[in-house]
Amino acid sequence: MSNLFLFTFALLWVLVIALGVVVYALARQVGVLYERIAPAGALAMNQQLKAGDKAPEISVKTLSKQKLNLGKPALKNTLLFFLSPDCPVCKEYLPVITSLSHAERSHLDVVLVSDGEGPDHQAFIKEKKLQSFPYVLSEEVGKKYGVSRLPYATLINKSGIISSMGLVNSREHIESLLNAQDLNVASIQEFLEKQSNPERTLYKQA
């Protein structure tokens, strides 16, 4: 009986050690997979403009009659968020835009851009409590900034240069635009690509 107990006890320890080795190996594989499929940033799919280009300069008026000079040098960075009242994803991420606007207000202005009829957008602004944002209706802005799908965002730095841009459909995508600017790359995809290829320069030339 004593020998059987010792054998069973030893066997259990062997199984525990084997299980520990398996768990460790799996953890390493998960880490490798995470690096290979790191969370994607905003998808840069603009065929008209690229990060580093001079932002198109357009003078517009908001629905509240405020005059804005988009693309010109300013005191703060500017985030253009292109949306539509008919876009479910746009509506879903408006709270993220609102939170971002409050958190970054010391150095970032957020401008909402759409097109269509004024009354529809006035109702949308009231429904979603967007009165604090400059809200622009201009088909021209969307065309000049190469917007083909929504929701889309373009970050313009204080010098009037496009820092980053892309299709955004998650909080991570929106935040990636600011992260890309901090890393001095056009997009998070570019950062990840350069990480995987150390022979390339990590940062863009100023």
PDB file of C-alpha atoms in Angstrom:
ATOM      1  CA  MET A   1       0.000   0.000   0.000  1.00  0.00           C
ATOM      2  CA  SER A   2       2.830   2.343   0.901  1.00  0.00           C
ATOM      3  CA  ASN A   3       4.619   1.651  -2.377  1.00  0.00           C
ATOM      4  CA  LEU A   4       1.423   2.260  -4.348  1.00  0.00           C
ATOM      5  CA  PHE A   5       0.924   5.577  -2.565  1.00  0.00           C
ATOM      6  CA  LEU A   6       4.482   6.679  -3.315  1.00  0.00           C
ATOM      7  CA  PHE A   7       4.123   5.636  -6.952  1.00  0.00           C
ATOM      8  CA  THR A   8       0.857   7.554  -7.304  1.00  0.00           C
ATOM      9  CA  PHE A   9       2.317  10.605  -5.574  1.00  0.00           C
ATOM     10  CA  ALA A  10       5.366  10.576  -7.843  1.00  0.00           C
ATOM     11  CA  LEU A  11       3.175  10.128 -10.925  1.00  0.00           C
ATOM     12  CA  LEU A  12       1.056  13.116  -9.924  1.00  0.00           C
ATOM     13  CA  TRP A  13       4.167  15.280  -9.589  1.00  0.00           C
ATOM     14  CA  VAL A  14       5.359  14.169 -13.011  1.00  0.00           C
ATOM     15  CA  LEU A  15       1.975  15.128 -14.470  1.00  0.00           C
ATOM     16  CA  VAL A  16       2.052  18.519 -12.709  1.00  0.00           C
ATOM     17  CA  ILE A  17       5.536  19.259 -14.057  1.00  0.00           C
ATOM     18  CA  ALA A  18       4.513  18.156 -17.549  1.00  0.00           C
ATOM     19  CA  LEU A  19       1.426  20.368 -17.371  1.00  0.00           C
ATOM     20  CA  GLY A  20       3.583  23.303 -16.272  1.00  0.00           C
ATOM     21  CA  VAL A  21       5.876  22.800 -19.259  1.00  0.00           C
ATOM     22  CA  VAL A  22       2.876  22.710 -21.614  1.00  0.00           C
ATOM     23  CA  VAL A  23       1.389  25.889 -20.113  1.00  0.00           C
ATOM     24  CA  TYR A  24       4.734  27.676 -20.415  1.00  0.00           C
ATOM     25  CA  ALA A  25       5.066  26.621 -24.059  1.00  0.00           C
ATOM     26  CA  LEU A  26       1.521  27.779 -24.819  1.00  0.00           C
ATOM     27  CA  ALA A  27       2.161  31.124 -23.121  1.00  0.00           C
ATOM     28  CA  ARG A  28       5.210  31.668 -25.318  1.00  0.00           C
ATOM     29  CA  GLN A  29       3.212  30.833 -28.443  1.00  0.00           C
ATOM     30  CA  VAL A  30       0.439  33.237 -27.429  1.00  0.00           C
ATOM     31  CA  GLY A  31       3.051  35.971 -27.017  1.00  0.00           C
ATOM     32  CA  VAL A  32       4.466  35.263 -30.473  1.00  0.00           C
ATOM     33  CA  LEU A  33       0.995  35.276 -32.044  1.00  0.00           C
ATOM     34  CA  TYR A  34       0.118  38.548 -30.294  1.00  0.00           C
ATOM     35  CA  GLU A  35       3.199  40.198 -31.768  1.00  0.00           C
ATOM     36  CA  ARG A  36       2.322  38.913 -35.222  1.00  0.00           C
ATOM     37  CA  ILE A  37      -1.298  40.030 -35.105  1.00  0.00           C
ATOM     38  CA  ALA A  38      -0.975  43.149 -32.942  1.00  0.00           C
ATOM     39  CA  PRO A  39      -4.115  45.319 -32.804  1.00  0.00           C
ATOM     40  CA  ALA A  40      -4.439  47.226 -36.050  1.00  0.00           C
ATOM     41  CA  GLY A  41      -4.675  50.975 -36.034  1.00  0.00           C
ATOM     42  CA  ALA A  42      -6.836  53.161 -38.234  1.00  0.00           C
ATOM     43  CA  LEU A  43      -6.770  51.799 -41.777  1.00  0.00           C
ATOM     44  CA  ALA A  44      -5.018  54.318 -44.007  1.00  0.00           C
ATOM     45  CA  MET A  45      -6.813  53.832 -47.330  1.00  0.00           C
ATOM     46  CA  ASN A  46      -6.630  57.304 -48.854  1.00  0.00           C
ATOM     47  CA  GLN A  47      -5.479  57.319 -52.488  1.00  0.00           C
ATOM     48  CA  GLN A  48      -5.475  61.112 -52.678  1.00  0.00           C
ATOM     49  CA  LEU A  49      -3.448  62.241 -49.673  1.00  0.00           C
ATOM     50  CA  LYS A  50      -0.821  60.778 -47.382  1.00  0.00           C
ATOM     51  CA  ALA A  51       0.666  61.668 -44.019  1.00  0.00           C
ATOM     52  CA  GLY A  52       3.189  64.459 -44.412  1.00  0.00           C
ATOM     53  CA  ASP A  53       1.186  66.204 -47.136  1.00  0.00           C
ATOM     54  CA  LYS A  54       0.008  69.772 -46.723  1.00  0.00           C
ATOM     55  CA  ALA A  55      -3.606  69.639 -45.624  1.00  0.00           C
ATOM     56  CA  PRO A  56      -6.020  71.105 -48.196  1.00  0.00           C
ATOM     57  CA  GLU A  57      -6.984  74.626 -47.125  1.00  0.00           C
ATOM     58  CA  ILE A  58     -10.722  75.236 -47.124  1.00  0.00           C
ATOM     59  CA  SER A  59     -12.702  78.067 -45.553  1.00  0.00           C
ATOM     60  CA  VAL A  60     -16.046  76.852 -44.245  1.00  0.00           C
ATOM     61  CA  LYS A  61     -18.810  77.854 -41.864  1.00  0.00           C
ATOM     62  CA  THR A  62     -20.262  75.647 -39.179  1.00  0.00           C
ATOM     63  CA  LEU A  63     -23.987  75.186 -38.681  1.00  0.00           C
ATOM     64  CA  SER A  64     -23.713  77.806 -35.938  1.00  0.00           C
ATOM     65  CA  LYS A  65     -22.182  80.250 -38.489  1.00  0.00           C
ATOM     66  CA  GLN A  66     -18.659  80.031 -37.038  1.00  0.00           C
ATOM     67  CA  LYS A  67     -15.967  80.525 -39.691  1.00  0.00           C
ATOM     68  CA  LEU A  68     -13.213  77.904 -39.843  1.00  0.00           C
ATOM     69  CA  ASN A  69     -10.059  77.797 -41.945  1.00  0.00           C
ATOM     70  CA  LEU A  70      -9.337  74.101 -42.236  1.00  0.00           C
ATOM     71  CA  GLY A  71      -5.786  73.124 -43.138  1.00  0.00           C
ATOM     72  CA  LYS A  72      -4.186  76.421 -42.165  1.00  0.00           C
ATOM     73  CA  PRO A  73      -1.633  76.775 -39.333  1.00  0.00           C
ATOM     74  CA  ALA A  74      -3.390  76.967 -35.963  1.00  0.00           C
ATOM     75  CA  LEU A  75      -2.691  77.081 -32.241  1.00  0.00           C
ATOM     76  CA  LYS A  76      -3.744  73.445 -31.790  1.00  0.00           C
ATOM     77  CA  ASN A  77      -3.824  70.201 -33.728  1.00  0.00           C
ATOM     78  CA  THR A  78      -7.134  69.564 -35.489  1.00  0.00           C
ATOM     79  CA  LEU A  79      -8.986  66.260 -35.773  1.00  0.00           C
ATOM     80  CA  LEU A  80     -11.521  66.156 -38.598  1.00  0.00           C
ATOM     81  CA  PHE A  81     -14.084  63.437 -37.897  1.00  0.00           C
ATOM     82  CA  PHE A  82     -16.187  62.624 -40.960  1.00  0.00           C
ATOM     83  CA  LEU A  83     -19.581  61.172 -40.107  1.00  0.00           C
ATOM     84  CA  SER A  84     -23.219  60.894 -41.133  1.00  0.00           C
ATOM     85  CA  PRO A  85     -26.486  60.678 -39.179  1.00  0.00           C
ATOM     86  CA  ASP A  86     -27.238  57.553 -41.243  1.00  0.00           C
ATOM     87  CA  CYS A  87     -23.990  55.811 -40.244  1.00  0.00           C
ATOM     88  CA  PRO A  88     -24.569  53.413 -37.286  1.00  0.00           C
ATOM     89  CA  VAL A  89     -20.839  53.019 -36.605  1.00  0.00           C
ATOM     90  CA  CYS A  90     -20.393  56.805 -36.525  1.00  0.00           C
ATOM     91  CA  LYS A  91     -23.094  57.066 -33.868  1.00  0.00           C
ATOM     92  CA  GLU A  92     -21.575  54.251 -31.846  1.00  0.00           C
ATOM     93  CA  TYR A  93     -18.221  56.007 -31.505  1.00  0.00           C
ATOM     94  CA  LEU A  94     -19.423  59.541 -30.874  1.00  0.00           C
ATOM     95  CA  PRO A  95     -18.962  59.026 -27.092  1.00  0.00           C
ATOM     96  CA  VAL A  96     -15.322  58.133 -27.814  1.00  0.00           C
ATOM     97  CA  ILE A  97     -14.892  61.336 -29.813  1.00  0.00           C
ATOM     98  CA  THR A  98     -16.508  63.333 -27.003  1.00  0.00           C
ATOM     99  CA  SER A  99     -14.233  61.740 -24.396  1.00  0.00           C
ATOM    100  CA  LEU A 100     -11.175  62.316 -26.576  1.00  0.00           C
ATOM    101  CA  SER A 101     -12.125  65.936 -27.134  1.00  0.00           C
ATOM    102  CA  HIS A 102     -12.332  66.579 -23.387  1.00  0.00           C
ATOM    103  CA  ALA A 103      -9.131  64.687 -22.573  1.00  0.00           C
ATOM    104  CA  GLU A 104      -7.047  66.374 -25.291  1.00  0.00           C
ATOM    105  CA  ARG A 105      -8.703  69.806 -25.321  1.00  0.00           C
ATOM    106  CA  SER A 106      -5.518  71.623 -24.292  1.00  0.00           C
ATOM    107  CA  HIS A 107      -3.866  70.810 -27.612  1.00  0.00           C
ATOM    108  CA  LEU A 108      -6.575  69.370 -29.893  1.00  0.00           C
ATOM    109  CA  ASP A 109      -9.633  70.800 -31.630  1.00  0.00           C
ATOM    110  CA  VAL A 110     -12.201  68.312 -32.925  1.00  0.00           C
ATOM    111  CA  VAL A 111     -14.321  69.287 -35.935  1.00  0.00           C
ATOM    112  CA  LEU A 112     -17.243  67.146 -37.110  1.00  0.00           C
ATOM    113  CA  VAL A 113     -17.708  67.088 -40.883  1.00  0.00           C
ATOM    114  CA  SER A 114     -20.640  65.791 -42.915  1.00  0.00           C
ATOM    115  CA  ASP A 115     -22.892  66.794 -45.816  1.00  0.00           C
ATOM    116  CA  GLY A 116     -26.594  66.891 -46.561  1.00  0.00           C
ATOM    117  CA  GLU A 117     -29.541  68.982 -45.430  1.00  0.00           C
ATOM    118  CA  GLY A 118     -29.192  71.291 -42.431  1.00  0.00           C
ATOM    119  CA  PRO A 119     -32.431  70.387 -40.591  1.00  0.00           C
ATOM    120  CA  ASP A 120     -31.539  66.680 -40.492  1.00  0.00           C
ATOM    121  CA  HIS A 121     -28.175  67.459 -38.952  1.00  0.00           C
ATOM    122  CA  GLN A 122     -29.624  69.943 -36.471  1.00  0.00           C
ATOM    123  CA  ALA A 123     -31.867  67.169 -35.167  1.00  0.00           C
ATOM    124  CA  PHE A 124     -28.894  64.796 -35.076  1.00  0.00           C
ATOM    125  CA  ILE A 125     -26.802  67.317 -33.125  1.00  0.00           C
ATOM    126  CA  LYS A 126     -29.585  67.751 -30.592  1.00  0.00           C
ATOM    127  CA  GLU A 127     -30.185  64.010 -30.258  1.00  0.00           C
ATOM    128  CA  LYS A 128     -26.502  63.191 -29.719  1.00  0.00           C
ATOM    129  CA  LYS A 129     -25.714  66.337 -27.688  1.00  0.00           C
ATOM    130  CA  LEU A 130     -23.023  67.576 -30.077  1.00  0.00           C
ATOM    131  CA  GLN A 131     -23.608  71.293 -29.555  1.00  0.00           C
ATOM    132  CA  SER A 132     -20.093  71.813 -28.193  1.00  0.00           C
ATOM    133  CA  PHE A 133     -18.464  70.694 -31.466  1.00  0.00           C
ATOM    134  CA  PRO A 134     -17.937  72.763 -34.603  1.00  0.00           C
ATOM    135  CA  TYR A 135     -20.203  70.945 -37.096  1.00  0.00           C
ATOM    136  CA  VAL A 136     -19.529  71.508 -40.791  1.00  0.00           C
ATOM    137  CA  LEU A 137     -21.714  70.536 -43.748  1.00  0.00           C
ATOM    138  CA  SER A 138     -19.500  70.464 -46.814  1.00  0.00           C
ATOM    139  CA  GLU A 139     -19.231  67.919 -49.609  1.00  0.00           C
ATOM    140  CA  GLU A 140     -16.117  69.775 -50.777  1.00  0.00           C
ATOM    141  CA  VAL A 141     -14.201  68.998 -47.569  1.00  0.00           C
ATOM    142  CA  GLY A 142     -14.846  65.280 -47.934  1.00  0.00           C
ATOM    143  CA  LYS A 143     -13.737  65.303 -51.567  1.00  0.00           C
ATOM    144  CA  LYS A 144     -10.557  67.301 -50.982  1.00  0.00           C
ATOM    145  CA  TYR A 145      -9.569  65.087 -48.060  1.00  0.00           C
ATOM    146  CA  GLY A 146     -10.163  61.923 -50.087  1.00  0.00           C
ATOM    147  CA  VAL A 147     -12.899  60.495 -47.870  1.00  0.00           C
ATOM    148  CA  SER A 148     -14.655  57.529 -49.480  1.00  0.00           C
ATOM    149  CA  ARG A 149     -16.000  55.608 -46.466  1.00  0.00           C
ATOM    150  CA  LEU A 150     -17.278  56.475 -42.995  1.00  0.00           C
ATOM    151  CA  PRO A 151     -16.401  56.966 -40.234  1.00  0.00           C
ATOM    152  CA  TYR A 152     -13.119  58.556 -41.267  1.00  0.00           C
ATOM    153  CA  ALA A 153     -10.718  60.835 -39.424  1.00  0.00           C
ATOM    154  CA  THR A 154      -7.808  63.069 -40.384  1.00  0.00           C
ATOM    155  CA  LEU A 155      -5.377  64.562 -37.868  1.00  0.00           C
ATOM    156  CA  ILE A 156      -3.791  67.872 -38.913  1.00  0.00           C
ATOM    157  CA  ASN A 157      -0.917  69.287 -36.885  1.00  0.00           C
ATOM    158  CA  LYS A 158      -0.491  72.914 -35.887  1.00  0.00           C
ATOM    159  CA  SER A 159       1.569  73.619 -38.991  1.00  0.00           C
ATOM    160  CA  GLY A 160      -1.229  72.507 -41.302  1.00  0.00           C
ATOM    161  CA  ILE A 161       0.398  69.170 -42.173  1.00  0.00           C
ATOM    162  CA  ILE A 162      -1.512  65.875 -42.180  1.00  0.00           C
ATOM    163  CA  SER A 163      -0.079  63.803 -39.322  1.00  0.00           C
ATOM    164  CA  SER A 164      -2.230  60.695 -39.713  1.00  0.00           C
ATOM    165  CA  MET A 165      -5.550  59.614 -41.170  1.00  0.00           C
ATOM    166  CA  GLY A 166      -7.678  56.560 -41.739  1.00  0.00           C
ATOM    167  CA  LEU A 167     -10.940  54.698 -41.561  1.00  0.00           C
ATOM    168  CA  VAL A 168     -11.932  54.373 -37.902  1.00  0.00           C
ATOM    169  CA  ASN A 169     -14.429  51.885 -36.503  1.00  0.00           C
ATOM    170  CA  SER A 170     -13.178  51.289 -32.970  1.00  0.00           C
ATOM    171  CA  ARG A 171     -11.828  53.243 -30.023  1.00  0.00           C
ATOM    172  CA  GLU A 172      -8.391  51.781 -30.740  1.00  0.00           C
ATOM    173  CA  HIS A 173      -8.509  53.093 -34.310  1.00  0.00           C
ATOM    174  CA  ILE A 174      -9.329  56.602 -33.142  1.00  0.00           C
ATOM    175  CA  GLU A 175      -6.614  56.589 -30.480  1.00  0.00           C
ATOM    176  CA  SER A 176      -4.137  55.140 -32.989  1.00  0.00           C
ATOM    177  CA  LEU A 177      -4.272  58.369 -34.992  1.00  0.00           C
ATOM    178  CA  LEU A 178      -2.876  60.284 -32.022  1.00  0.00           C
ATOM    179  CA  ASN A 179      -0.416  57.488 -31.224  1.00  0.00           C
ATOM    180  CA  ALA A 180       0.830  57.548 -34.804  1.00  0.00           C
ATOM    181  CA  GLN A 181       1.520  61.264 -34.477  1.00  0.00           C
ATOM    182  CA  ASP A 182       3.384  60.736 -31.199  1.00  0.00           C
ATOM    183  CA  LEU A 183       5.501  58.016 -32.856  1.00  0.00           C
ATOM    184  CA  ASN A 184       6.047  60.224 -35.905  1.00  0.00           C
ATOM    185  CA  VAL A 185       4.703  57.604 -38.319  1.00  0.00           C
ATOM    186  CA  ALA A 186       1.834  57.783 -40.798  1.00  0.00           C
ATOM    187  CA  SER A 187      -0.182  55.021 -39.167  1.00  0.00           C
ATOM    188  CA  ILE A 188       0.046  52.264 -36.580  1.00  0.00           C
ATOM    189  CA  GLN A 189       0.383  49.809 -39.475  1.00  0.00           C
ATOM    190  CA  GLU A 190       3.569  51.613 -40.530  1.00  0.00           C
ATOM    191  CA  PHE A 191       4.924  51.447 -36.980  1.00  0.00           C
ATOM    192  CA  LEU A 192       4.264  47.692 -36.749  1.00  0.00           C
ATOM    193  CA  GLU A 193       5.765  47.114 -40.196  1.00  0.00           C
ATOM    194  CA  LYS A 194       8.946  48.958 -39.263  1.00  0.00           C
ATOM    195  CA  GLN A 195       9.148  47.086 -35.965  1.00  0.00           C
ATOM    196  CA  SER A 196       9.177  43.804 -37.878  1.00  0.00           C
ATOM    197  CA  ASN A 197      11.869  45.126 -40.247  1.00  0.00           C
ATOM    198  CA  PRO A 198      14.672  46.641 -38.113  1.00  0.00           C
ATOM    199  CA  GLU A 199      16.667  47.580 -41.202  1.00  0.00           C
ATOM    200  CA  ARG A 200      14.138  50.302 -41.944  1.00  0.00           C
ATOM    201  CA  THR A 201      14.128  53.597 -40.044  1.00  0.00           C
ATOM    202  CA  LEU A 202      11.488  53.550 -37.302  1.00  0.00           C
ATOM    203  CA  TYR A 203      10.606  57.208 -37.467  1.00  0.00           C
ATOM    204  CA  LYS A 204       9.820  59.419 -40.402  1.00  0.00           C
ATOM    205  CA  GLN A 205      12.227  62.188 -41.212  1.00  0.00           C
ATOM    206  CA  ALA A 206      11.044  65.526 -39.879  1.00  0.00           C
TER     207      ALA A 206
END
